[in-house]
């Protein structure tokens, strides 16, 4: 019996497949590239959703320093945009509103060519700026993560902590998708920092190759300088961040190691700074020439007015410690202790910080530790320079928030995680209850501020716009206002700039009037005239010396003098279809129109009201925001909106 052996067929060798992760824990280049694209895509989607959920009013500059001039750029002088005094005196750069103006014009042209329903076009134009700003916000998050990757290394968990902090920060949720120039400045700043050649802070012993001659680094420097120049042109105070960075780069005060900068590096830095700055400046100057119609330089005008006129204090004074006691805490909220620890460790300790890697804490390189120290120095320097200035706002130091996230990242990581014993094991969370608590606080703050704190100034304009569309369906055109504008549609008896304006009213035929608050440019600083100056809104809310009440004297003498004392030849305002005000003035209006103003024929009826949050620091904005129909136009009507009955004063 013969034993048959089974033939063995040998398979040809196949192509070798590389594993995406290398044995030493480093991320494969292909995985890293895919990871970058995925992160950016997720952030873009996240911030777009963020923009749709911000339904509240924060500060007027979001609209009057960006969207109103943008609206005028897109739709012309007859569009009804409210141009504040800063634009009359060329204190603002046109670069920022030009971005939104171009978007307005493009979107309106496309939608009109598609013959879409006019109210739908209006609704899309209202949400468009937030959607566009969400792209800048997402890029700000992305470059925060990217710079943290460059500092701590791709194998570190710290960059992911920085990303989670910027995503879960309530200030970021509340402000990053708003159209402040500070929001765009923040993105430009962190992007410029990400492209900055931090190798200039390395130890000369690490390599002898000139840093700026390395492949791609010169283009990276140019990108950084150009973005930084645009940020400075938008907000001149941004210059202080870059002065701090350049000062430490050149002097190396308190930095570790020997400078790698050689004699030829200085001319190269100067050349590129002048070149990139000149390109950015040329773009800005041409943009301002096209917008204003003559040559002007807004940063100079801004500096001149603030120094010679002392106008900043007209908008409020804050103590010198405001940025320390309120600014940084509001920016960082629950991550404040980690941010303070990061600043301390980066600035005052001589030892190199450690970063939590995949399986072990590892000391940072000289370049990374010097980068953290330089970022901390720039942060401290900017706050030090801005603190003596009387007028302060948290958003003025908003560009420092990504730096705070990066400085805090390794300490957030080490506090909330335990490093795995081997590369194959996952990271272990600890202090879970504390982590859940701070995340819950952040989510509650973000949700309340974006949905429930001062939503009425936004929703009231939606009501007015829909009423205009219902009453004047033949006047829904953005190209030009109607030939005959028969009525003053709304009068806002509220503190100045309580609501957005044309960016939400949309239609140029929807004429509206609001109390103004122009600064006393005609007075000299320190004079009694300057100290005793009252703008129009102040005069409305000023108490009458005889009665102790406000409102009535202003309405009689300034708003409608033609109905009293024979008019004295003065031409007053028109009687509007609607009056908008906070519920605190309901008694004022009832007493005025039911008493001395009865001859005007106004019968006030409440047709809309909107909740405006739990508290407000300004007593004039207390309570609900209300719309009253004056009854002087016979085609008015409709039941009370927001579930109430139609009440007559």
Coordinates of C-alpha atoms in Angstrom, one line a residue:
X1 CA 0.0 0.0 0.0
X2 CA 1.4 3.2 -1.1
X3 CA 0.9 6.3 1.1
X4 CA -0.2 9.2 -1.0
X5 CA 1.1 12.6 0.1
X6 CA -1.0 15.6 -0.3
X7 CA 0.7 18.2 -2.6
X8 CA 1.4 21.4 -0.9
X9 CA 0.8 24.5 -3.0
X10 CA 2.9 27.5 -2.0
X11 CA 1.2 30.8 -2.3
X12 CA 3.1 33.6 -3.9
X13 CA 4.2 36.3 -1.4
X14 CA 1.8 39.2 -1.2
X15 CA 2.5 42.8 -0.7
X16 CA 3.6 43.8 2.8
X17 CA 1.0 45.7 4.6
X18 CA 2.4 48.3 7.1
X19 CA 0.5 48.7 10.3
X20 CA -0.7 52.2 10.8
X21 CA 0.8 52.5 14.3
X22 CA 4.5 52.0 14.8
X23 CA 5.9 49.8 17.6
X24 CA 7.2 52.7 19.6
X25 CA 3.8 54.3 20.0
X26 CA 4.2 57.0 17.4
X27 CA 1.3 57.6 15.0
X28 CA 1.8 56.6 11.4
X29 CA 1.9 59.5 8.9
X30 CA -1.1 58.3 7.0
X31 CA -3.2 57.9 10.1
X32 CA -2.1 61.4 11.3
X33 CA -3.2 62.9 8.0
X34 CA -6.6 61.2 8.1
X35 CA -6.9 62.2 11.7
X36 CA -6.4 65.9 10.9
X37 CA -9.1 65.8 8.2
X38 CA -11.5 64.1 10.5
X39 CA -10.9 66.5 13.4
X40 CA -11.5 69.5 11.2
X41 CA -14.7 68.0 9.7
X42 CA -16.1 67.3 13.1
X43 CA -15.2 70.8 14.4
X44 CA -16.9 72.4 11.3
X45 CA -20.1 70.5 11.9
X46 CA -20.0 71.1 15.7
X47 CA -19.5 74.9 15.3
X48 CA -22.2 75.1 12.7
X49 CA -24.7 73.5 15.1
X50 CA -23.3 75.9 17.8
X51 CA -24.1 78.9 15.6
X52 CA -27.7 77.7 15.2
X53 CA -28.2 77.4 18.9
X54 CA -27.0 80.8 19.8
X55 CA -30.3 82.7 20.1
X56 CA -29.4 85.5 22.6
X57 CA -28.1 89.0 22.5
X58 CA -24.7 89.7 24.1
X59 CA -23.2 93.0 23.0
X60 CA -24.0 95.6 20.3
X61 CA -20.6 95.4 18.6
X62 CA -21.5 92.0 17.3
X63 CA -23.9 93.8 14.9
X64 CA -23.0 97.5 14.7
X65 CA -19.3 97.0 14.2
X66 CA -19.6 94.1 11.7
X67 CA -23.0 93.3 10.2
X68 CA -24.4 96.8 9.8
X69 CA -21.5 98.0 7.7
X70 CA -21.5 94.7 5.9
X71 CA -25.1 95.1 5.1
X72 CA -24.4 98.6 3.6
X73 CA -21.5 97.2 1.6
X74 CA -23.8 94.5 0.1
X75 CA -27.0 96.5 -0.4
X76 CA -26.1 100.1 -0.6
X77 CA -26.7 103.3 1.3
X78 CA -30.5 103.0 0.9
X79 CA -30.6 99.6 2.7
X80 CA -31.4 101.1 6.1
X81 CA -28.2 100.0 7.8
X82 CA -27.4 101.8 11.0
X83 CA -23.9 103.3 10.8
X84 CA -22.5 104.3 14.1
X85 CA -20.2 107.3 14.7
X86 CA -17.1 105.1 14.6
X87 CA -17.7 104.5 10.9
X88 CA -18.3 108.2 10.2
X89 CA -14.9 109.0 11.7
X90 CA -13.1 105.9 10.1
X91 CA -12.2 104.3 13.4
X92 CA -12.8 100.7 12.2
X93 CA -11.2 98.7 9.5
X94 CA -13.4 97.6 6.7
X95 CA -11.7 94.2 6.4
X96 CA -13.8 92.5 8.9
X97 CA -17.3 93.6 7.7
X98 CA -16.1 93.1 4.1
X99 CA -16.0 89.3 4.7
X100 CA -19.7 89.3 5.7
X101 CA -20.6 91.9 3.1
X102 CA -19.3 89.6 0.3
X103 CA -21.2 86.7 1.8
X104 CA -24.4 88.7 2.0
X105 CA -24.2 89.8 -1.6
X106 CA -23.3 86.3 -3.0
X107 CA -26.1 84.6 -1.0
X108 CA -28.7 87.2 -2.0
X109 CA -27.7 87.0 -5.7
X110 CA -27.9 83.2 -5.8
X111 CA -31.2 83.0 -3.9
X112 CA -32.8 85.8 -6.0
X113 CA -31.7 84.1 -9.2
X114 CA -33.5 81.0 -7.9
X115 CA -36.6 83.1 -7.3
X116 CA -36.9 81.9 -3.7
X117 CA -39.7 83.1 -1.4
X118 CA -38.7 86.6 0.0
X119 CA -39.3 85.7 3.6
X120 CA -37.2 82.6 3.2
X121 CA -34.4 84.8 1.7
X122 CA -34.7 87.1 4.7
X123 CA -34.4 84.1 7.1
X124 CA -31.3 82.8 5.4
X125 CA -29.6 86.2 5.4
X126 CA -30.3 86.4 9.2
X127 CA -28.5 83.1 9.9
X128 CA -25.8 83.5 7.3
X129 CA -23.2 85.5 9.4
X130 CA -23.3 83.0 12.2
X131 CA -22.9 80.1 9.8
X132 CA -19.9 81.8 8.2
X133 CA -18.4 82.7 11.6
X134 CA -18.8 79.1 12.6
X135 CA -16.1 78.2 10.1
X136 CA -13.7 80.7 11.7
X137 CA -14.6 79.3 15.1
X138 CA -13.9 75.8 14.0
X139 CA -10.5 76.8 12.6
X140 CA -9.7 78.4 15.9
X141 CA -10.4 75.1 17.7
X142 CA -8.4 73.2 15.1
X143 CA -5.3 75.4 15.3
X144 CA -5.5 75.2 19.1
X145 CA -5.2 71.5 18.9
X146 CA -2.6 71.7 16.1
X147 CA -0.3 74.0 18.2
X148 CA -0.8 71.8 21.2
X149 CA 0.3 68.8 19.0
X150 CA 3.4 70.7 18.0
X151 CA 4.3 71.6 21.6
X152 CA 3.5 68.4 23.4
X153 CA 4.0 65.9 20.6
X154 CA 1.6 63.7 18.7
X155 CA 2.0 60.9 21.2
X156 CA 0.8 63.0 24.1
X157 CA -2.7 63.2 25.5
X158 CA -2.3 66.9 26.3
X159 CA -3.3 68.1 22.8
X160 CA -6.6 66.2 23.2
X161 CA -7.2 67.8 26.5
X162 CA -6.7 71.2 24.9
X163 CA -9.2 70.2 22.2
X164 CA -11.8 69.1 24.7
X165 CA -11.3 72.2 26.7
X166 CA -11.9 74.5 23.7
X167 CA -15.0 72.4 22.7
X168 CA -16.5 72.3 26.1
X169 CA -15.7 75.9 27.2
X170 CA -18.9 77.8 27.8
X171 CA -17.3 81.1 26.7
X172 CA -16.4 79.5 23.4
X173 CA -19.9 78.2 22.9
X174 CA -21.4 81.5 23.7
X175 CA -19.0 83.8 21.8
X176 CA -17.0 82.0 19.1
X177 CA -19.7 82.0 16.5
X178 CA -20.7 85.6 17.2
X179 CA -19.5 88.1 14.6
X180 CA -17.2 90.1 16.9
X181 CA -14.0 91.3 15.4
X182 CA -12.5 89.7 18.6
X183 CA -13.7 86.3 17.5
X184 CA -12.0 86.5 14.1
X185 CA -8.9 88.0 15.9
X186 CA -8.8 85.0 18.1
X187 CA -8.8 82.6 15.2
X188 CA -6.2 84.6 13.3
X189 CA -4.0 84.8 16.4
X190 CA -3.9 81.1 17.2
X191 CA -3.5 80.2 13.5
X192 CA -0.5 82.6 13.3
X193 CA 0.9 81.1 16.5
X194 CA 0.5 77.6 15.0
X195 CA 2.5 78.6 11.9
X196 CA 5.2 80.5 13.8
X197 CA 8.6 78.9 13.6
X198 CA 9.0 77.9 17.2
X199 CA 12.3 76.2 16.3
X200 CA 13.9 79.6 16.8
X201 CA 13.5 78.9 20.5
X202 CA 15.4 75.6 20.3
X203 CA 18.8 74.9 21.8
X204 CA 21.6 75.6 19.3
X205 CA 23.3 72.3 20.4
X206 CA 20.4 70.3 18.9
X207 CA 21.2 71.2 15.3
X208 CA 23.5 73.5 13.4
X209 CA 21.2 74.0 10.4
X210 CA 19.7 77.5 10.1
X211 CA 16.1 77.2 11.1
X212 CA 14.5 79.4 8.5
X213 CA 16.3 77.5 5.7
X214 CA 14.6 74.2 6.6
X215 CA 12.1 73.0 4.1
X216 CA 8.8 74.7 4.4
X217 CA 9.7 76.9 7.4
X218 CA 10.1 80.1 5.5
X219 CA 6.6 79.8 4.0
X220 CA 5.3 78.9 7.4
X221 CA 6.9 82.1 8.8
X222 CA 5.3 84.1 6.0
X223 CA 1.9 82.7 6.7
X224 CA 2.3 83.4 10.4
X225 CA 3.4 87.0 9.8
X226 CA 0.6 87.7 7.3
X227 CA -2.1 86.4 9.7
X228 CA -0.7 88.3 12.6
X229 CA -0.6 91.5 10.5
X230 CA -4.3 91.1 9.6
X231 CA -5.1 90.5 13.3
X232 CA -3.3 93.7 14.3
X233 CA -5.0 95.7 11.6
X234 CA -8.4 94.5 12.9
X235 CA -7.5 95.0 16.6
X236 CA -4.4 97.1 17.1
X237 CA -4.0 95.7 20.7
X238 CA -3.1 92.3 19.2
X239 CA 0.3 93.8 18.6
X240 CA 1.1 93.3 22.3
X241 CA 1.0 89.5 21.9
X242 CA 3.5 89.6 19.1
X243 CA 5.8 92.1 20.8
X244 CA 6.1 89.6 23.7
X245 CA 6.8 86.7 21.5
X246 CA 9.4 88.5 19.3
X247 CA 11.1 90.0 22.4
X248 CA 11.7 86.6 24.0
X249 CA 12.7 85.0 20.7
X250 CA 15.4 87.6 20.2
X251 CA 16.6 88.2 23.7
X252 CA 16.0 84.6 25.1
X253 CA 15.5 86.1 28.6
X254 CA 14.7 83.2 31.1
X255 CA 14.7 80.7 28.2
X256 CA 16.8 77.4 28.3
X257 CA 19.7 76.6 26.0
X258 CA 21.7 78.7 23.5
X259 CA 20.0 80.6 20.7
X260 CA 20.1 78.9 17.3
X261 CA 19.6 82.3 15.7
X262 CA 22.7 83.3 13.7
X263 CA 23.7 86.6 12.1
X264 CA 21.8 86.0 8.9
X265 CA 18.5 85.2 10.7
X266 CA 17.9 88.8 11.8
X267 CA 17.8 90.3 8.3
X268 CA 15.6 87.4 7.2
X269 CA 13.1 88.0 10.0
X270 CA 13.1 91.7 9.3
X271 CA 12.7 91.2 5.6
X272 CA 9.8 88.8 5.9
X273 CA 8.1 91.0 8.6
X274 CA 8.2 94.0 6.3
X275 CA 7.2 92.0 3.2
X276 CA 4.2 90.3 4.9
X277 CA 3.2 93.4 6.8
X278 CA 3.2 95.5 3.7
X279 CA 1.0 93.0 1.8
X280 CA -1.5 93.0 4.6
X281 CA -1.4 96.7 4.9
X282 CA -1.9 97.2 1.2
X283 CA -5.0 95.0 1.3
X284 CA -6.4 96.9 4.2
X285 CA -5.7 100.3 2.7
X286 CA -7.3 99.4 -0.6
X287 CA -10.3 97.9 1.2
X288 CA -10.7 101.1 3.3
X289 CA -10.3 103.3 0.2
X290 CA -13.1 101.4 -1.6
X291 CA -15.4 101.5 1.4
X292 CA -14.9 105.0 2.7
X293 CA -14.3 106.6 -0.7
X294 CA -11.1 108.3 0.2
X295 CA -7.7 107.3 1.6
X296 CA -7.7 106.7 5.4
X297 CA -5.9 104.6 8.0
X298 CA -8.4 103.4 10.7
X299 CA -5.7 102.1 13.2
X300 CA -4.3 105.6 13.4
X301 CA -7.7 107.2 13.7
X302 CA -8.6 104.7 16.5
X303 CA -5.4 105.6 18.4
X304 CA -5.9 109.3 17.9
X305 CA -9.5 109.4 19.1
X306 CA -8.7 107.2 22.2
X307 CA -5.8 109.3 23.2
X308 CA -7.0 112.8 22.4
X309 CA -10.7 112.4 23.1
X310 CA -10.6 109.9 25.9
X311 CA -13.8 108.4 24.5
X312 CA -13.3 104.8 25.8
X313 CA -14.3 105.8 29.3
X314 CA -17.6 107.0 27.9
X315 CA -18.5 103.3 27.6
X316 CA -17.5 102.3 31.1
X317 CA -14.7 102.2 33.6
X318 CA -13.3 99.0 35.2
X319 CA -10.8 98.6 38.0
X320 CA -7.2 97.8 37.2
X321 CA -7.5 94.2 38.3
X322 CA -10.6 93.5 36.1
X323 CA -8.8 91.1 33.7
X324 CA -7.3 89.2 36.7
X325 CA -10.4 89.1 38.9
X326 CA -13.0 88.7 36.1
X327 CA -11.5 88.4 32.7
X328 CA -9.5 85.3 32.9
X329 CA -12.1 83.5 35.2
X330 CA -14.9 84.2 32.8
X331 CA -12.8 83.0 29.8
X332 CA -11.7 79.7 31.5
X333 CA -14.6 79.1 33.9
X334 CA -14.2 75.7 35.5
X335 CA -10.7 75.2 34.0
X336 CA -9.4 78.2 35.8
X337 CA -7.2 76.3 38.4
X338 CA -5.5 74.4 35.6
X339 CA -4.9 77.5 33.6
X340 CA -3.3 79.3 36.6
X341 CA -1.1 76.3 37.3
X342 CA -0.1 76.2 33.7
X343 CA 0.9 79.9 33.7
X344 CA 2.8 79.4 36.9
X345 CA 4.7 76.3 35.8
X346 CA 5.6 77.8 32.4
X347 CA 6.7 81.1 33.8
X348 CA 8.3 80.6 37.2
X349 CA 9.7 77.1 37.3
X350 CA 13.1 76.4 35.8
X351 CA 12.5 72.6 35.4
X352 CA 11.2 71.4 32.1
X353 CA 7.5 70.5 32.3
X354 CA 6.4 66.9 31.6
X355 CA 3.7 65.8 29.3
X356 CA 1.6 62.6 29.7
X357 CA 2.4 60.3 26.8
X358 CA 0.7 57.1 25.8
X359 CA 2.4 55.1 28.5
X360 CA 4.7 57.4 30.5
X361 CA 5.3 61.0 31.5
X362 CA 8.2 62.4 29.5
X363 CA 10.1 65.6 29.8
X364 CA 9.5 68.1 27.1
X365 CA 12.2 69.2 24.7
X366 CA 13.9 72.5 25.1
X367 CA 11.9 73.9 22.2
X368 CA 8.6 72.9 23.7
X369 CA 9.4 74.2 27.2
X370 CA 10.7 77.5 25.8
X371 CA 7.5 77.8 23.6
X372 CA 5.3 77.4 26.7
X373 CA 7.3 80.0 28.5
X374 CA 7.1 82.4 25.6
X375 CA 3.3 82.0 25.3
X376 CA 2.9 82.6 29.0
X377 CA 5.1 85.7 28.8
X378 CA 3.0 87.1 25.9
X379 CA -0.2 86.4 27.9
X380 CA 1.1 88.1 31.0
X381 CA 2.6 91.0 29.0
X382 CA -0.7 91.8 27.2
X383 CA -2.7 91.7 30.4
X384 CA -0.2 94.0 32.1
X385 CA -0.3 96.5 29.3
X386 CA -4.1 96.5 29.0
X387 CA -4.8 96.6 32.8
X388 CA -4.2 100.4 33.3
X389 CA -6.6 101.3 30.5
X390 CA -9.9 102.4 32.1
X391 CA -12.3 100.7 29.6
X392 CA -12.1 96.9 29.7
X393 CA -14.1 94.1 28.4
X394 CA -13.5 90.3 28.6
X395 CA -13.6 90.0 24.8
X396 CA -10.5 92.3 24.6
X397 CA -8.4 89.5 25.9
X398 CA -10.3 86.8 24.0
X399 CA -7.3 86.0 21.8
X400 CA -5.5 84.7 24.9
X401 CA -8.0 81.9 25.5
X402 CA -6.3 79.4 23.2
X403 CA -3.0 80.0 24.9
X404 CA -4.7 79.4 28.3
X405 CA -6.1 76.1 27.0
X406 CA -2.7 75.0 25.8
X407 CA -0.9 75.9 29.0
X408 CA -3.6 74.1 31.1
X409 CA -3.7 71.0 28.9
X410 CA -1.0 68.8 30.6
X411 CA -2.4 69.5 34.1
X412 CA -5.9 68.7 33.1
X413 CA -4.6 65.5 31.6
X414 CA -2.6 64.5 34.7
X415 CA -5.4 65.4 37.1
X416 CA -8.1 63.4 35.3
X417 CA -6.2 60.5 34.0
X418 CA -3.9 57.7 35.1
X419 CA -1.2 56.8 32.5
X420 CA -1.5 53.2 31.2
X421 CA 1.2 50.8 32.3
X422 CA 1.7 49.6 28.7
X423 CA 1.1 51.0 25.2
X424 CA -1.7 48.4 24.5
X425 CA -3.8 49.5 27.5
X426 CA -6.2 52.5 27.3
X427 CA -6.0 55.7 29.3
X428 CA -7.8 55.4 32.7
X429 CA -10.0 58.3 33.9
X430 CA -10.0 59.3 37.6
X431 CA -11.7 61.9 39.7
X432 CA -14.8 61.1 37.6
X433 CA -17.3 62.8 39.9
X434 CA -15.4 66.0 39.8
X435 CA -15.1 65.8 36.0
X436 CA -18.8 65.2 35.7
X437 CA -19.6 68.1 37.9
X438 CA -17.4 70.6 36.0
X439 CA -18.7 69.4 32.6
X440 CA -22.3 69.7 33.9
X441 CA -21.6 73.3 35.0
X442 CA -20.1 74.1 31.6
X443 CA -23.0 72.6 29.7
X444 CA -25.6 74.4 31.9
X445 CA -23.8 77.7 31.5
X446 CA -23.5 77.3 27.7
X447 CA -27.1 76.3 27.4
X448 CA -28.5 79.1 29.5
X449 CA -26.4 81.9 28.0
X450 CA -27.0 80.9 24.4
X451 CA -30.7 80.1 24.7
X452 CA -32.3 81.9 27.7
X453 CA -30.2 84.9 28.7
X454 CA -31.5 87.9 26.7
X455 CA -33.2 86.1 23.8
X456 CA -36.0 88.8 23.4
X457 CA -33.8 91.4 21.5
X458 CA -33.4 88.8 18.8
X459 CA -36.9 87.3 18.7
X460 CA -38.6 90.7 18.8
X461 CA -37.0 91.5 15.4
X462 CA -38.3 88.3 14.0
X463 CA -41.8 89.3 15.1
X464 CA -41.5 92.8 13.5
X465 CA -40.1 91.4 10.3
X466 CA -42.9 88.8 10.0
X467 CA -45.5 91.6 10.7
X468 CA -43.9 93.7 8.0
X469 CA -44.0 90.8 5.5
X470 CA -47.7 90.2 6.3
X471 CA -48.7 93.9 6.0
X472 CA -46.5 94.9 3.1
X473 CA -46.0 91.8 0.9
X474 CA -45.3 94.1 -2.1
X475 CA -42.4 95.8 -0.4
X476 CA -40.1 92.9 0.1
X477 CA -37.1 93.9 -1.9
X478 CA -33.5 94.3 -1.0
X479 CA -32.5 96.3 -4.1
X480 CA -34.0 99.6 -3.0
X481 CA -36.5 100.9 -0.5
X482 CA -40.1 101.5 -1.7
X483 CA -40.7 104.9 -3.4
X484 CA -43.2 105.8 -0.7
X485 CA -42.4 104.8 2.9
X486 CA -45.8 105.6 4.5
X487 CA -45.1 104.7 8.1
X488 CA -42.6 104.6 10.8
X489 CA -43.0 100.9 11.5
X490 CA -41.4 100.6 15.0
X491 CA -40.0 103.0 17.7
X492 CA -37.6 101.4 20.2
X493 CA -37.9 103.2 23.6
X494 CA -35.0 101.1 25.1
X495 CA -31.4 101.6 26.1
X496 CA -29.2 102.4 23.1
X497 CA -28.4 99.4 20.8
X498 CA -30.5 97.0 22.8
X499 CA -31.3 94.9 19.6
X500 CA -29.6 94.2 16.3
X501 CA -30.7 96.3 13.4
X502 CA -30.9 95.8 9.7
X503 CA -29.1 92.5 9.8
X504 CA -32.3 91.2 11.4
X505 CA -35.0 93.7 10.2
X506 CA -33.7 93.0 6.7
X507 CA -36.2 94.9 4.5
X508 CA -35.2 98.6 3.8
X509 CA -38.8 99.6 3.7
X510 CA -39.2 98.5 7.4
X511 CA -38.4 101.9 8.8
X512 CA -37.5 102.0 12.5
X513 CA -36.3 104.5 15.0
X514 CA -34.3 103.9 18.2
X515 CA -32.9 106.0 21.0
X516 CA -29.3 106.9 20.2
X517 CA -26.1 107.2 22.3
X518 CA -23.6 109.2 20.4
X519 CA -20.5 110.2 22.4
X520 CA -19.8 113.9 23.2
X521 CA -17.3 114.5 20.4
X522 CA -18.1 118.3 20.6
X523 CA -16.8 118.5 24.1
X524 CA -13.3 118.5 25.5
X525 CA -12.1 115.8 27.9
X526 CA -12.4 116.8 31.6
X527 CA -14.7 119.7 31.0
X528 CA -18.1 120.1 32.8
X529 CA -19.8 119.7 29.5
X530 CA -18.3 116.3 29.0
X531 CA -19.0 115.2 32.6
X532 CA -22.7 116.3 32.5
X533 CA -23.4 115.1 29.0
X534 CA -26.5 112.9 28.5
X535 CA -27.2 111.1 25.3
X536 CA -30.7 110.5 24.0
X537 CA -31.2 107.3 25.8
X538 CA -30.0 108.9 29.1
X539 CA -32.4 111.8 28.7
X540 CA -35.3 109.4 28.2
X541 CA -34.5 107.6 31.4
X542 CA -33.5 110.7 33.4
X543 CA -35.8 111.4 36.3
X544 CA -37.8 114.6 36.2
X545 CA -36.9 116.9 39.1
X546 CA -40.5 117.8 39.8
X547 CA -42.3 114.4 39.5
X548 CA -39.4 112.0 40.1
X549 CA -40.5 110.0 37.1
X550 CA -38.8 109.4 33.8
X551 CA -39.9 109.3 30.2
X552 CA -42.7 111.8 30.0
X553 CA -40.7 114.9 29.7
X554 CA -38.6 113.4 26.9
X555 CA -41.6 112.3 25.0
X556 CA -43.3 115.7 25.3
X557 CA -40.3 117.9 24.6
X558 CA -38.1 115.8 22.2
X559 CA -40.1 113.0 20.7
X560 CA -43.5 114.7 19.9
X561 CA -43.2 118.5 20.7
X562 CA -45.6 119.3 17.8
X563 CA -48.5 118.1 19.9
X564 CA -47.8 120.3 22.9
X565 CA -47.6 124.1 23.6
X566 CA -48.5 124.9 20.0
X567 CA -45.4 122.9 18.8
X568 CA -43.2 126.0 19.1
X569 CA -42.4 125.5 15.4
X570 CA -40.5 122.3 16.2
X571 CA -40.9 119.3 14.0
X572 CA -41.2 116.1 16.1
X573 CA -41.1 112.4 15.3
X574 CA -43.8 110.4 13.5
X575 CA -46.2 108.3 15.5
X576 CA -45.1 104.7 14.9
X577 CA -47.2 101.6 14.2
X578 CA -45.4 99.7 17.0
X579 CA -43.6 100.8 20.2
X580 CA -41.0 98.5 21.6
X581 CA -39.8 98.7 25.2
X582 CA -39.2 96.7 28.3
X583 CA -42.2 96.2 30.6
X584 CA -40.9 98.8 33.0
X585 CA -42.0 101.6 30.8
X586 CA -45.5 100.3 30.5
X587 CA -46.7 102.7 33.2
X588 CA -44.8 105.6 31.6
X589 CA -46.5 105.0 28.3
X590 CA -49.9 104.5 29.9
X591 CA -49.7 107.7 31.9
X592 CA -48.4 109.7 29.0
X593 CA -50.9 108.6 26.3
X594 CA -53.7 108.5 28.8
X595 CA -53.0 112.0 30.0
X596 CA -51.2 114.9 28.3
X597 CA -50.7 112.8 25.2
X598 CA -54.3 111.8 24.8
X599 CA -54.7 114.3 21.9
X600 CA -52.3 112.2 19.8
X601 CA -55.0 109.5 19.4
X602 CA -52.8 106.6 20.5
X603 CA -54.5 103.6 22.0
X604 CA -51.6 101.3 23.1
X605 CA -52.3 97.6 22.9
X606 CA -49.8 94.8 23.8
X607 CA -49.3 92.5 20.8
X608 CA -46.1 90.7 21.7
X609 CA -43.9 90.0 24.6
X610 CA -40.8 88.0 25.1
X611 CA -39.0 86.6 28.1
X612 CA -35.5 88.1 28.5
X613 CA -33.7 86.0 31.2
X614 CA -33.7 85.7 34.9
X615 CA -31.6 88.7 35.7
X616 CA -30.1 91.8 34.0
X617 CA -27.4 94.0 35.4
X618 CA -29.1 97.1 33.8
X619 CA -32.4 98.0 35.6
X620 CA -33.6 99.6 32.4
X621 CA -33.6 96.2 30.7
X622 CA -35.5 94.4 33.5
X623 CA -38.5 92.2 32.8
X624 CA -40.0 91.2 29.5
X625 CA -39.5 93.0 26.2
X626 CA -42.9 94.1 24.9
X627 CA -44.4 95.4 21.6
X628 CA -47.4 97.7 21.7
X629 CA -49.6 98.6 18.7
X630 CA -50.3 102.3 18.8
X631 CA -53.6 101.8 16.9
X632 CA -53.0 104.7 14.6
X633 CA -52.9 102.5 11.5
X634 CA -56.3 100.8 10.7
X635 CA -54.7 97.8 9.0
X636 CA -53.1 96.7 12.2
X637 CA -54.4 93.9 14.4
X638 CA -53.9 90.4 15.3
X639 CA -54.0 88.7 18.7
X640 CA -51.4 88.9 21.4
X641 CA -48.3 86.8 20.6
X642 CA -46.7 84.6 23.2
X643 CA -49.9 83.2 24.6
X644 CA -51.3 86.4 26.2
X645 CA -54.4 88.4 25.5
X646 CA -54.4 91.7 23.6
X647 CA -54.3 94.2 26.4
X648 CA -55.1 97.9 26.1
X649 CA -53.3 100.4 28.3

